[in-house]
Amino acid sequence: MSASHNHPAPAPLGGPLWTPTTKILAALVAIAGVILLVRFIFGLGAVTNINDGYTWGIWVVYDVVIGSAFACGGYSVALLVYIFNKGEYHPMVRPALLASLFGYTLAGAGVIFDLGRYWNFWHIFWPGYAQPNSVMFEVAVCISAYIVVMWIEFSPAFLEKLGMKDVKKKLNKLLFFIIALGTLLPSMHQSSLGSLLVVFGYQVHPLWQSILLPLFYLMTALTIGFAVVIFEACLSSSGFKRPLEMHLLGKLSKVMLGMLAAYLVVRFGDLLVRGALLSMFVPGIEALMFWVETALFVAPLVLLWKEQSRRQPARLFIAASSLMLAGFILRINSFLVGYETGPGWHYFPSVSEIMVSIGMIALEVLGYIVLVRYLPIMSGNSESAAVAANK
Amino acid sequence: MDENTIENDESLVALEKRLGMSRRSFLQLITAMAATMGLPNDAVAAMAKAVATKKRPSVIWLHFQECTGCTESLLRAEHPTLEKLILDIISLDYHETLFAAAGHQAEAARRAAMKANKGKYILVVEGAIPTKDNGIYCKIGGQTAIEMLKECAADAAAVIAIGSCASWGGMPATPPNPTGAKSAGEVLGKVIPNIPGCPPNPYNFLSTVVHFLTFGKLPDVDDIGRPKFAYSRLIHENCERRPHFDASRFAMEFGDAGHKQGWCLYKLGCKGPETYANCPAILFGDVGNASWPVGTGHPCIGCTEKGIAFTKPIHALADLKTMRPPVGFPRVVEEQGVGATIGAAVLTAAVAGAAFGAGAQMAKNLGKNVPLDEGKPEERKPS
Amino acid sequence: MSISRRDFLKGALAGGAMLATAAPAEARENLTMPDEALGLLYDSTLCIGCKACVAACKDVNDMPPEFSSESQLWDTPLDISGKTLNVIKVYQDGNSATKDSEKDGFAYMKVSCLHCVDPSCVSACPVSAMTKDPVTGIVGYDKDACIGCRYCVAACPFGVPRFQYDTPLPQISKCQLCKHRIGEGKYAACAEVCPTGATLYGKVKTLKAEAKRRVALKPGEETSFPRGNLDTHDQSPHTAKAAKYLPQVYGEKEVGGTQMLKLSAVPFEKLGMPTLPERSYAATSETMQHTLYGNALALPLAFLGVLTYVAKRNVKHHDDADDSKE
């Protein structure tokens, strides 16, 4: 256990702010901002295609449900490092936390602009209004609490920058509790994002409707969390020209595969027990998308089965991407493809709707780049820091 | 024959003198009559000529269990007025109401006319015929109605029943029908052309007669003998209050706000939806707009229909007959929502393409251009 | 001390399995209907599609007209929506010749809130904007509480609540059984104006008895059909022949029962009314939530306790290591 902290301390990357990349990202964010302005002036219908048959479109399903799942890197890594005491993954904590922080904060923002009567948002927390039987109540309270916890969890990074060492020390004393909360809360709300679907009953296709939905969503959130860490490590390495920590990622992928295998057992076991297995052979869009989803979940197992494969970064990256896409498709399938309130309804996001989601992603990436350059997040070494500074 | 030729036709000139009305007025009358029957413009000429030239056909008009309303209705016709034209267009050889004569003389005149016009006279029947107890409940000149009808029908060129009573039994046949009242057709044992109504619009009758005169045959009738030009549509189909029905504005009580505004009377029991007649189209009494029961604010009682008039309570709801829902009525499944537009599909494909492209490029780069830190943590220099 | 990954996963799965087959002691049964619950009886065989109820509902609720054709002359909604709380829909088959015939016929169905006994919308709403009145059982909507999340829109098994997408200040829109007229001594406008008594208002127990009476009639049997309010008999009944009813009162058992009951001669599925189980979806969802989070968050707090303990021990290690470096 003693060797766990022999990694270089995190440091700001430095480097220029305005690069072609950041300029494009900023433009996408600006476009999204304009569209949101129209949304607030004229209403949701002016910029989205949501309707009463598909009242939750991609702003809910992508920005909130999927976006928060993709933001589970911090959750998964914190679980590994602080609960399972795998200190060797410690250098991944801060970057993962940052990505999580952004992901969740933007998911929260995404909720606000999807809400029709957003000015009443505080009702969810207010006794007298709050309705605890509602799954959404629990999701909202939990996510809000988690965002606060994550900001606190992340505060050492900017406390350091601000040079407030005393505050940082005091905070460190309570960090264990913050971390415990930061592990409990996502377990609750990531599973509850799946629970949201239970009340829809027959409206969700048998291939996705199950009392075990919370378990599926929790397990996939964890798995995606690991995948996201791998994915973002690859991206960061490539983007900032930094070495890729293969030994860590290789080991991480084993954990990820274990969780993935467990998930697949539970998922297909549930389909079998409920007698819904045969639905996947009934021709139609639902069966097709189910096969796509399943293929994407199984692919990483195939790709990374051998020890040797886990040492190939390209394979790791593809497997991680496949898993993220699988989680994405699972949520798209449960909320949209497999959801039917009645015949005759059609939905596909409008151009402006898509541009807002793209803008949100752009904001996340832009924010990540900016913060990583200014705050001590990435685990630096002097050579790479110099390289990054000259970029 | 075009209008100029008609105008100069000798027979029409003679008609003008005989009838005391201008040729123009006469042609307007015939045109109106043709329009009522739904006949095309070229029929006008034929009808005009027929009226002007042919020998006036003999008409025997019988009255049985009736209120004489049908005759009264005819008396109120304006175009033509009864005395000016009908008595001149046809030769009314027997009519108990309009005859000056009475008693055995009248009956003798009838028999003489029947003999002189054997096989060529038109028999019009007004009123139902009692059949119970051998029909003793209606006797004229010692003959029962049954006997008289059969005798007159035997040599008639055509038998027309006028009014609901003669057409299907009407008011006398209201259950329990103590006299066994039956329609003329039932007594004669065949479907005869009939102009039901209580009373019927006189122009339905007049048009039928003129049609017969012109073309030598009666107009097209439906399967129970009613001329299609007048009885093939439900009142509901032509009612001027129909927009109120369709927009669901109903009078709930006589005199309420809706009633005063002329709203639909369905809820007050209007039988328009199950009654075949042309009342809303041609109205009654030539006194102008809305001169028919519904137009004045009273629900239609279905006076032309057997099983409805005098059988169904006036304020009982009508069944909507052959009422298929109109086009545009909301369906159980309506296609709603916007699917993928070209723009959205292209954008999605572009984003997906870019993502996959970048991902593929990334995968290629990894392990080639990106340095790997594969050392174990213990081996790295502590900073 | 650290829990081995294997043990943790084993424990998690075991725990998950245990929760999935949660003890019946936690199961939430369907809610029961209040004794004096108010509702409607809609008889498809009496409905003539006149849409008086659509117009009356718009009128008493001050809703704007909704257009579905180019010539925007009058209110022609095709479905309930942010502007329309009640609509009559038609089923047609073949040549649509005979009313209430499944084949080659047509039939009508009223689409409006069924005021469920155990509503999904009330269970789903996170801010108590959807509520069920404890006396009348009417499912009401309070726009001042609403956050516009549209969970109710998605959750309702009948697709009843609708949303106003075309305004920056939107609301959810659904029938509230004219509860705002009760104070004036009035009742649901749709029932009040219906010319044939196809929509009848009254206490659900009275309506249910009337529904059962009709279903027991022989097809073609002449009977008296009440109109307006079944409890106060404020309107005259009318006599007509009973249609060939399906032996089913829709809403008697569906998802725990609804306060709007429906009768029909054409199968309900064809008229857009889904076949539903007896157990309400709210009961299923709330059982799951109570199992996981009930008893004042017993399970999460226990989990938190374990996590806190483990984290404390592990973080201490890292902290000591960090501090020793500084």
Coordinates of N, CA and C in Angstrom, one line a residue, chain C residues 126-202:
Chain C
P126 N -43.2 15.5 -9.1 CA -42.3 15.7 -8.0 C -42.7 16.9 -7.1
V127 N -43.6 17.7 -7.5 CA -43.9 18.9 -6.8 C -45.4 19.1 -6.4
S128 N -46.1 18.0 -6.3 CA -47.5 17.9 -5.9 C -48.3 18.9 -6.7
A129 N -48.0 19.0 -8.0 CA -48.9 19.9 -8.9 C -50.1 19.0 -9.3
M130 N -49.9 17.7 -9.4 CA -51.1 16.8 -9.7 C -51.5 16.3 -8.3
T131 N -52.7 16.4 -8.0 CA -53.2 15.9 -6.7 C -54.5 15.2 -6.9
K132 N -54.8 14.3 -5.9 CA -56.1 13.7 -6.0 C -56.9 14.1 -4.8
D133 N -58.1 14.7 -5.0 CA -58.9 15.2 -3.9 C -59.4 14.0 -3.1
P134 N -59.2 14.1 -1.8 CA -59.5 13.0 -0.9 C -61.0 12.7 -0.8
V135 N -61.9 13.7 -1.1 CA -63.3 13.5 -1.0 C -63.9 13.1 -2.4
T136 N -63.7 14.0 -3.4 CA -64.3 13.8 -4.7 C -63.5 12.9 -5.6
G137 N -62.2 12.7 -5.2 CA -61.3 11.9 -6.0 C -60.9 12.5 -7.3
I138 N -61.3 13.8 -7.5 CA -61.0 14.4 -8.8 C -59.5 14.7 -8.8
V139 N -58.8 14.4 -10.0 CA -57.4 14.6 -10.1 C -57.2 16.0 -10.6
G140 N -56.7 16.9 -9.8 CA -56.6 18.3 -10.1 C -55.2 18.6 -10.5
Y141 N -55.0 19.8 -11.1 CA -53.7 20.3 -11.5 C -53.5 21.7 -11.0
D142 N -52.4 22.0 -10.4 CA -52.1 23.3 -9.9 C -50.9 23.9 -10.6
K143 N -51.2 24.8 -11.5 CA -50.1 25.3 -12.3 C -49.1 26.1 -11.5
D144 N -49.5 26.6 -10.3 CA -48.6 27.4 -9.5 C -47.5 26.5 -8.8
A145 N -47.8 25.2 -8.7 CA -46.8 24.3 -8.1 C -45.9 23.7 -9.2
C146 N -46.5 23.6 -10.4 CA -45.9 22.9 -11.5 C -44.5 23.4 -12.0
I147 N -43.6 22.5 -12.3 CA -42.3 23.0 -12.8 C -42.2 22.7 -14.3
G148 N -43.2 22.1 -14.9 CA -43.2 21.8 -16.3 C -42.3 20.7 -16.8
C149 N -42.0 19.7 -15.9 CA -41.1 18.7 -16.2 C -41.7 17.6 -17.2
R150 N -43.1 17.6 -17.2 CA -43.8 16.7 -18.1 C -43.7 15.2 -17.8
Y151 N -43.3 14.9 -16.6 CA -43.3 13.5 -16.2 C -44.7 13.0 -16.2
C152 N -45.7 13.8 -15.9 CA -47.0 13.3 -15.9 C -47.5 13.0 -17.3
V153 N -47.1 13.8 -18.2 CA -47.4 13.6 -19.7 C -46.9 12.3 -20.1
A154 N -45.7 11.9 -19.7 CA -45.1 10.7 -20.2 C -45.6 9.5 -19.4
A155 N -46.0 9.7 -18.1 CA -46.4 8.6 -17.3 C -47.8 8.1 -17.5
C156 N -48.7 9.0 -17.8 CA -50.1 8.6 -17.9 C -50.3 7.5 -18.8
P157 N -50.9 6.3 -18.4 CA -51.1 5.2 -19.3 C -52.1 5.5 -20.4
F158 N -53.0 6.6 -20.2 CA -53.9 6.9 -21.2 C -53.5 8.1 -22.1
G159 N -52.3 8.7 -21.8 CA -51.8 9.8 -22.5 C -52.7 11.0 -22.4
V160 N -53.2 11.3 -21.2 CA -54.1 12.4 -21.0 C -53.5 13.8 -20.8
P161 N -52.6 13.9 -19.8 CA -52.1 15.3 -19.6 C -51.3 15.8 -20.9
R162 N -51.6 17.0 -21.3 CA -50.9 17.5 -22.4 C -50.2 18.8 -22.0
F163 N -49.3 19.3 -22.9 CA -48.4 20.4 -22.5 C -48.5 21.5 -23.6
Q164 N -48.3 22.7 -23.2 CA -48.4 23.8 -24.1 C -47.0 24.2 -24.6
Y165 N -46.6 23.6 -25.8 CA -45.3 23.8 -26.3 C -45.0 25.1 -26.9
D166 N -46.1 25.8 -27.2 CA -46.0 27.0 -28.1 C -46.0 28.3 -27.3
T167 N -45.7 28.3 -26.0 CA -45.7 29.5 -25.3 C -44.5 29.5 -24.3
P168 N -44.0 30.6 -24.0 CA -42.9 30.7 -23.0 C -43.4 30.5 -21.5
L169 N -44.7 30.6 -21.3 CA -45.3 30.4 -20.0 C -46.3 29.3 -20.1
P170 N -45.8 28.0 -20.2 CA -46.7 26.9 -20.5 C -47.3 26.3 -19.2
Q171 N -48.3 25.5 -19.5 CA -49.0 24.8 -18.4 C -49.3 23.4 -18.9
I172 N -49.6 22.5 -17.9 CA -50.1 21.2 -18.3 C -51.6 21.4 -18.5
S173 N -52.2 20.7 -19.4 CA -53.6 20.9 -19.7 C -54.3 19.5 -19.6
K174 N -55.3 19.5 -18.7 CA -56.2 18.2 -18.6 C -57.5 18.5 -18.0
C175 N -58.5 17.7 -18.3 CA -59.8 17.9 -17.7 C -59.7 17.8 -16.2
Q176 N -60.4 18.7 -15.5 CA -60.5 18.6 -14.0 C -61.9 18.4 -13.5
L177 N -62.7 17.8 -14.4 CA -64.1 17.4 -14.1 C -64.9 18.7 -13.6
C178 N -64.5 19.8 -14.2 CA -65.3 21.1 -13.9 C -65.4 21.3 -12.4
K179 N -64.3 21.0 -11.6 CA -64.4 21.2 -10.2 C -64.6 22.7 -9.8
H180 N -64.2 23.5 -10.7 CA -64.4 25.0 -10.5 C -65.8 25.4 -10.5
R181 N -66.7 24.5 -11.0 CA -68.1 24.8 -11.1 C -68.9 24.3 -10.0
I182 N -68.3 23.4 -9.2 CA -69.0 22.8 -8.1 C -69.5 23.8 -7.1
G183 N -68.7 24.8 -6.9 CA -69.1 25.9 -5.9 C -70.4 26.6 -6.4
E184 N -70.5 26.7 -7.7 CA -71.7 27.4 -8.3 C -72.9 26.4 -8.4
G185 N -72.7 25.2 -7.8 CA -73.8 24.3 -7.9 C -74.0 23.6 -9.2
K186 N -72.9 23.8 -10.1 CA -73.0 23.1 -11.4 C -72.1 21.9 -11.4
Y187 N -72.2 21.2 -12.6 CA -71.4 20.0 -12.7 C -70.7 20.0 -14.1
A188 N -70.1 18.9 -14.4 CA -69.3 18.8 -15.6 C -70.1 19.3 -16.8
A189 N -69.6 20.2 -17.6 CA -70.3 20.8 -18.7 C -70.5 19.8 -19.8
C190 N -69.6 18.9 -20.0 CA -69.8 17.9 -21.0 C -71.1 17.0 -20.8
A191 N -71.3 16.7 -19.5 CA -72.5 15.9 -19.2 C -73.7 16.8 -19.2
E192 N -73.6 18.0 -18.9 CA -74.7 18.9 -18.8 C -75.3 19.1 -20.2
V193 N -74.4 19.2 -21.2 CA -74.9 19.6 -22.5 C -75.2 18.4 -23.5
C194 N -74.7 17.2 -23.0 CA -74.9 16.1 -23.9 C -76.3 15.8 -24.3
P195 N -76.7 15.8 -25.5 CA -78.1 15.7 -25.9 C -78.7 14.3 -25.7
T196 N -77.8 13.3 -25.7 CA -78.3 11.9 -25.7 C -78.0 11.2 -24.3
G197 N -77.3 11.9 -23.4 CA -76.9 11.3 -22.2 C -75.8 10.3 -22.3
A198 N -75.0 10.4 -23.4 CA -73.9 9.6 -23.6 C -72.9 9.8 -22.5
T199 N -72.7 11.1 -22.2 CA -71.9 11.4 -21.0 C -72.8 11.8 -19.9
L200 N -72.6 11.1 -18.8 CA -73.5 11.2 -17.6 C -72.6 11.5 -16.4
Y201 N -73.1 12.4 -15.5 CA -72.3 12.8 -14.4 C -72.9 12.2 -13.1
G202 N -72.1 12.0 -12.1 CA -72.7 11.6 -10.8 C -71.6 10.9 -10.0

